[in-house]
Amino acid sequence: MNTLTLSRFKPVTLSQTHKWMLLASVCIFALALLSIGYGPAGWDWRLAIAWLAPERFNQFDALQINVVMQIRLPRFVLAVLVGLVLAQTGASTQALCRNPLADPSIIGISAGAAMVAVAFIALSAQFNFNAQLYLPYASFLGALGVTSLVYFIAKQQGQINITTLILVGVAINALAFAVIGLLSFFADDSALRLINYWTMGSLGGASWSTIIQAAPLLLISLIGLWRLKNPMNLLLIGESQAQYLGVDTNKLKLYVIILVALGVGAVVALTGLIGFVGLVVPHIARLMVGPHLRNMLPLCMLIGVVVLLLSDWLARIVIMPAELPIGIITALLGAPLFIYLIVKNKRGWS
């Protein structure tokens, strides 16, 4: 199976990258007005900025401002953080494996994090402790364990075998969902509702307290992977070439694995399973500006925010006043593109 290399793409100028980033930023601004200013009573763009200076917007009462401050704004901030992390961890996983079909959800990382999170929810009902306090860290441990397992099984003679990687990921996904189903079978009603929330994904539980609790893990993942973009970029040209250029590839792989697990674990703890973002978004960015991480990674992260905000908005309006799980929306958008990637790969594309 062909791998992803820098030489297979035409070079893209920095100005072209800036144009795409500007367009993505404009989309984020428009979606911010829509996300914060939209509610069951309709849409008012002024409400999206009224929280900045409530005294200047006398047409909105305190209840409306409070709804924006305590419900819509935390949800928007969470969507931004999740979009950044999922897009960045997806791009980093693909750089680590040197293949555009690698993704934290495809290779079982997200399912492993969800499995441990669901286990903590089930245990909390049995032993009467607050699972919410430990979910980000439990999910991180689950994601780290699965990432390490998949990586070491797929490693052959110092190289990642992508076929083995995906096959092991499929097996781990099946095992994780079987365990989640088993725990659901024995769970009580309150735990069962939480388990359903984790398996389908939603931003509905956003609050300032949960965001503040998970923010350190998310920021460590974001900053750490951003600082590693240059050595990861060298890894794209080949592991031996990267070593020749002074990159300690063993340490780099270890750091990337830990940081990806940290980010994915924290996201799963906050929102449940949101699939295909880590696959679809890096691919879109790569088509626009090529695989060079100096250009691709920042654009990828911006597109990730756009995709999460758009998906969340669709989840809120499709069956209003009820709400669809955002994981359903991202799967409906991402699964057809994943099939397209597989078909193209069979024809010798990379």
Coordinates of C-alpha atoms in Angstrom, one line a residue:
M1 CA 0.0 0.0 0.0
N2 CA 1.4 3.4 -1.0
T3 CA 2.5 5.8 1.7
L4 CA 2.2 9.5 2.0
T5 CA 5.3 11.4 1.0
L6 CA 6.1 15.0 0.3
S7 CA 7.4 14.4 -3.2
R8 CA 4.0 13.3 -4.6
F9 CA 2.4 16.7 -4.4
K10 CA 2.9 19.9 -6.2
P11 CA 4.4 22.7 -4.1
V12 CA 1.9 25.3 -2.8
T13 CA 3.0 28.9 -2.2
L14 CA 2.6 30.4 1.2
S15 CA 0.2 33.1 -0.2
Q16 CA -2.2 30.3 -1.3
T17 CA -2.1 28.8 2.1
H18 CA -2.9 32.2 3.7
K19 CA -5.9 32.6 1.3
W20 CA -7.3 29.2 2.4
M21 CA -6.7 30.0 6.1
L22 CA -8.4 33.4 5.7
L23 CA -11.4 31.7 4.1
A24 CA -11.6 29.2 6.9
S25 CA -11.3 32.0 9.5
V26 CA -14.2 33.9 7.8
C27 CA -16.3 30.7 7.9
I28 CA -15.5 30.3 11.6
F29 CA -16.6 33.9 12.3
A30 CA -19.9 33.4 10.4
L31 CA -20.5 30.1 12.1
A32 CA -19.8 31.7 15.5
L33 CA -22.5 34.3 14.9
L34 CA -24.8 31.5 13.9
S35 CA -23.9 29.2 16.7
I36 CA -24.1 31.7 19.5
G37 CA -26.9 33.8 18.2
Y38 CA -29.2 30.9 17.1
G39 CA -31.9 29.4 19.3
P40 CA -35.4 27.9 19.3
A41 CA -36.8 31.4 19.1
G42 CA -34.9 32.3 16.0
W43 CA -31.6 33.9 15.1
D44 CA -30.3 37.3 16.0
W45 CA -26.7 38.1 15.2
R46 CA -26.7 40.9 17.8
L47 CA -27.3 38.3 20.5
A48 CA -24.1 36.6 19.5
I49 CA -22.1 39.6 20.7
A50 CA -24.4 41.0 23.4
W51 CA -22.6 39.0 26.1
L52 CA -19.5 41.2 25.5
A53 CA -21.3 44.4 26.7
P54 CA -24.8 43.6 28.0
E55 CA -25.5 47.2 28.9
R56 CA -25.3 48.2 25.2
F57 CA -28.0 45.8 24.1
N58 CA -31.0 46.8 26.1
Q59 CA -33.4 44.8 23.8
F60 CA -32.1 41.6 25.4
D61 CA -33.1 40.7 28.9
A62 CA -30.9 39.1 31.6
L63 CA -32.3 35.6 30.8
Q64 CA -31.3 35.8 27.2
I65 CA -27.8 37.0 28.1
N66 CA -27.5 34.2 30.7
V67 CA -28.5 31.6 28.1
V68 CA -25.8 32.8 25.8
M69 CA -23.2 32.9 28.6
Q70 CA -24.0 29.6 30.3
I71 CA -25.2 27.4 27.4
R72 CA -24.3 28.6 23.9
L73 CA -20.9 30.2 24.6
P74 CA -19.5 27.1 26.4
R75 CA -20.8 24.9 23.6
F76 CA -19.1 27.1 21.0
V77 CA -15.8 27.1 22.9
L78 CA -16.0 23.3 23.3
A79 CA -16.7 22.9 19.5
V80 CA -13.6 25.0 18.8
L81 CA -11.4 23.0 21.1
V82 CA -12.7 19.6 19.9
G83 CA -12.3 20.7 16.2
L84 CA -8.7 21.8 16.8
V85 CA -7.8 18.6 18.7
L86 CA -9.5 16.1 16.4
A87 CA -8.1 17.6 13.3
Q88 CA -4.6 17.9 14.7
T89 CA -4.5 14.4 16.2
G90 CA -5.8 13.0 12.9
A91 CA -3.1 14.8 10.9
S92 CA -0.4 13.7 13.4
T93 CA -1.5 10.1 13.3
Q94 CA -1.4 10.1 9.5
A95 CA 2.1 11.7 9.6
L96 CA 3.2 9.1 12.1
C97 CA 1.9 6.2 9.9
R98 CA 2.8 8.0 6.7
N99 CA -0.6 7.1 5.3
P100 CA -3.7 9.2 4.7
L101 CA -6.0 6.4 5.8
A102 CA -4.8 6.4 9.4
D103 CA -7.0 8.1 12.0
P104 CA -7.6 7.9 15.8
S105 CA -11.1 6.5 15.3
I106 CA -10.3 4.1 12.5
I107 CA -7.4 2.5 14.4
G108 CA -9.4 2.1 17.6
I109 CA -8.0 4.9 19.8
S110 CA -11.4 6.7 20.2
A111 CA -13.2 3.4 20.9
G112 CA -10.6 2.4 23.5
A113 CA -11.0 5.8 25.3
A114 CA -14.8 5.4 25.2
M115 CA -14.6 1.9 26.6
V116 CA -12.7 3.0 29.6
A117 CA -14.9 6.0 30.1
V118 CA -18.0 3.8 29.9
A119 CA -16.4 1.4 32.4
F120 CA -15.9 4.3 34.8
I121 CA -19.5 5.4 34.4
A122 CA -20.7 1.8 35.2
L123 CA -18.3 1.5 38.2
S124 CA -19.5 4.9 39.5
A125 CA -23.1 3.6 39.7
Q126 CA -21.9 0.5 41.5
F127 CA -19.4 2.1 44.0
N128 CA -21.1 5.5 44.3
F129 CA -18.4 7.9 43.2
N130 CA -18.4 10.9 40.8
A131 CA -17.2 9.6 37.5
Q132 CA -17.2 13.0 35.9
L133 CA -14.1 14.0 37.9
Y134 CA -12.0 11.1 36.5
L135 CA -13.4 10.7 33.0
P136 CA -10.7 12.8 31.2
Y137 CA -7.9 10.9 32.8
A138 CA -9.6 7.5 32.4
S139 CA -10.2 8.2 28.7
F140 CA -6.6 9.2 28.3
L141 CA -5.4 6.0 29.9
G142 CA -7.7 4.0 27.6
A143 CA -6.6 5.9 24.5
L144 CA -2.9 5.6 25.5
G145 CA -3.2 1.8 26.1
V146 CA -4.9 1.2 22.8
T147 CA -2.5 3.5 20.9
S148 CA 0.5 1.6 22.3
L149 CA -1.0 -1.8 21.6
V150 CA -1.9 -0.9 18.0
Y151 CA 1.5 0.7 17.4
F152 CA 3.5 -2.2 18.7
I153 CA 1.5 -4.9 16.9
A154 CA 1.6 -3.0 13.6
K155 CA 5.4 -2.3 13.9
Q156 CA 7.5 -4.6 11.7
Q157 CA 11.2 -4.1 11.3
G158 CA 11.0 -0.6 12.6
Q159 CA 8.2 0.4 10.1
I160 CA 4.5 0.7 10.6
N161 CA 2.6 -1.8 8.5
I162 CA -0.6 0.2 7.6
T163 CA -2.6 -2.9 6.7
T164 CA -1.9 -4.5 10.1
L165 CA -2.6 -1.1 11.7
I166 CA -6.1 -0.9 10.2
L167 CA -6.9 -4.6 10.8
V168 CA -5.9 -4.3 14.5
G169 CA -7.9 -1.1 14.7
V170 CA -11.0 -2.9 13.4
A171 CA -10.5 -5.7 15.9
I172 CA -10.1 -3.3 18.8
N173 CA -13.1 -1.3 17.7
A174 CA -15.2 -4.5 17.7
L175 CA -13.9 -5.5 21.1
A176 CA -14.4 -2.0 22.6
F177 CA -18.0 -1.8 21.4
A178 CA -18.7 -5.3 22.6
V179 CA -17.5 -4.4 26.1
I180 CA -19.6 -1.2 25.9
G181 CA -22.6 -3.2 24.9
L182 CA -22.0 -5.6 27.8
L183 CA -21.7 -2.8 30.3
S184 CA -24.9 -1.2 28.9
F185 CA -26.7 -4.5 29.4
F186 CA -26.0 -4.4 33.1
A187 CA -26.2 -0.7 33.6
D188 CA -29.1 1.1 35.4
D189 CA -31.2 3.7 33.7
S190 CA -29.1 6.7 34.7
A191 CA -25.8 5.1 33.7
L192 CA -27.4 3.8 30.4
R193 CA -28.3 7.3 29.4
L194 CA -24.7 8.5 30.0
I195 CA -23.4 5.5 28.0
N196 CA -25.6 6.3 25.1
Y197 CA -24.3 9.9 25.2
W198 CA -20.7 8.7 25.0
T199 CA -21.2 6.3 22.2
M200 CA -23.0 8.7 19.9
G201 CA -21.3 12.0 20.7
S202 CA -22.8 15.3 21.6
L203 CA -21.8 18.9 22.6
G204 CA -24.9 19.3 24.6
G205 CA -23.2 18.7 27.9
A206 CA -20.8 21.6 27.5
S207 CA -20.3 23.8 30.6
W208 CA -17.5 26.0 31.8
S209 CA -16.6 23.6 34.6
T210 CA -16.1 20.6 32.3
I211 CA -14.1 22.7 29.8
I212 CA -11.9 24.1 32.5
Q213 CA -11.3 20.6 33.9
A214 CA -10.3 19.1 30.6
A215 CA -8.5 22.2 29.2
P216 CA -5.0 21.3 30.5
L217 CA -5.1 18.0 28.7
L218 CA -6.4 19.5 25.5
L219 CA -3.8 22.4 25.6
I220 CA -0.9 20.0 26.3
S221 CA -1.9 17.9 23.3
L222 CA -2.4 21.0 21.1
I223 CA 0.8 22.7 22.0
G224 CA 2.9 19.5 22.1
L225 CA 1.9 18.3 18.7
W226 CA 2.2 21.8 17.2
R227 CA 5.8 21.9 18.5
L228 CA 6.5 18.6 16.9
K229 CA 5.3 19.5 13.4
N230 CA 8.7 20.1 12.0
P231 CA 10.2 16.7 13.0
M232 CA 6.9 15.0 12.0
N233 CA 7.3 16.7 8.6
L234 CA 10.7 15.1 8.2
L235 CA 9.2 11.8 9.1
L236 CA 7.0 12.0 6.0
I237 CA 10.1 11.7 3.7
G238 CA 11.0 8.4 5.4
E239 CA 12.2 7.2 8.8
S240 CA 15.9 6.6 7.7
Q241 CA 16.0 10.0 6.0
A242 CA 14.6 11.7 9.1
Q243 CA 17.2 10.0 11.3
Y244 CA 19.9 11.1 8.9
L245 CA 18.7 14.7 9.4
G246 CA 19.0 14.4 13.1
V247 CA 15.5 13.3 14.2
D248 CA 15.3 10.8 17.1
T249 CA 12.4 8.9 15.5
N250 CA 11.9 6.6 18.5
K251 CA 11.4 9.5 20.8
L252 CA 9.3 11.3 18.3
K253 CA 6.9 8.4 17.8
L254 CA 6.6 8.0 21.6
Y255 CA 5.8 11.7 22.1
V256 CA 3.2 11.7 19.2
I257 CA 1.5 8.6 20.6
I258 CA 1.2 10.1 24.1
L259 CA 0.0 13.5 22.9
V260 CA -2.5 11.9 20.5
A261 CA -3.8 9.7 23.2
L262 CA -4.0 12.7 25.6
G263 CA -6.0 14.8 23.1
V264 CA -8.3 12.0 22.0
G265 CA -8.9 10.8 25.5
A266 CA -9.9 14.3 26.7
V267 CA -12.2 14.9 23.7
V268 CA -14.0 11.5 24.2
A269 CA -14.5 12.3 27.9
L270 CA -16.1 15.7 27.0
T271 CA -18.1 14.8 24.0
G272 CA -18.2 11.0 23.5
L273 CA -17.3 9.4 20.2
I274 CA -17.1 11.9 17.2
G275 CA -15.8 9.9 14.3
F276 CA -14.2 10.6 10.9
V277 CA -13.1 14.2 11.7
G278 CA -9.5 13.1 12.1
L279 CA -9.7 11.3 8.7
V280 CA -11.7 13.8 6.6
V281 CA -10.3 17.1 7.7
P282 CA -6.6 16.4 7.1
H283 CA -7.4 14.9 3.7
I284 CA -9.3 18.1 2.7
A285 CA -6.4 20.3 3.9
R286 CA -3.9 18.1 2.1
L287 CA -5.8 18.4 -1.2
M288 CA -5.7 22.2 -0.8
V289 CA -2.1 22.9 0.2
G290 CA -0.2 19.5 0.1
P291 CA 1.2 17.4 2.9
H292 CA 3.9 19.8 4.1
L293 CA 2.8 20.3 7.8
R294 CA 4.0 23.9 7.8
N295 CA 1.1 24.7 5.5
M296 CA -1.3 21.8 6.1
L297 CA -1.4 21.6 9.9
P298 CA -2.7 25.1 10.7
L299 CA -5.2 25.0 7.8
C300 CA -6.3 21.5 9.0
M301 CA -7.0 22.8 12.5
L302 CA -9.1 25.7 11.2
I303 CA -11.1 23.4 8.9
G304 CA -11.6 21.1 11.9
V305 CA -13.3 24.0 13.8
V306 CA -15.4 24.7 10.7
V307 CA -16.5 21.1 10.5
L308 CA -17.4 20.8 14.2
L309 CA -19.3 24.1 14.2
L310 CA -21.2 23.2 11.1
S311 CA -22.0 19.7 12.3
D312 CA -23.1 21.0 15.7
W313 CA -25.4 23.5 14.0
L314 CA -26.9 20.8 11.8
A315 CA -27.4 18.5 14.8
R316 CA -29.4 21.3 16.5
I317 CA -31.7 22.2 13.6
V318 CA -32.4 18.9 11.8
I319 CA -35.1 17.7 14.3
M320 CA -35.6 20.8 16.3
P321 CA -36.5 21.2 19.2
A322 CA -34.8 17.8 19.8
E323 CA -31.1 17.4 19.0
L324 CA -29.3 14.8 16.9
P325 CA -26.0 13.4 18.3
I326 CA -23.1 15.2 16.5
G327 CA -21.4 11.8 15.9
I328 CA -24.2 10.9 13.6
I329 CA -23.7 14.0 11.5
T330 CA -19.9 13.6 11.2
A331 CA -20.3 9.9 10.3
L332 CA -22.8 10.7 7.6
L333 CA -20.4 13.2 6.1
G334 CA -17.2 11.3 6.7
A335 CA -18.1 7.7 5.8
P336 CA -18.7 8.3 2.1
L337 CA -15.4 10.1 1.8
F338 CA -13.6 7.3 3.6
I339 CA -15.1 4.8 1.1
Y340 CA -13.9 7.2 -1.7
L341 CA -10.4 7.1 -0.3
I342 CA -10.3 3.3 -0.2
V343 CA -11.5 3.1 -3.8
K344 CA -8.8 5.6 -4.9
N345 CA -6.2 3.8 -3.0
K346 CA -7.0 0.5 -4.8
R347 CA -6.2 2.4 -8.0
G348 CA -2.7 3.2 -6.9
W349 CA -3.5 6.6 -5.4
S350 CA -1.8 8.0 -2.3

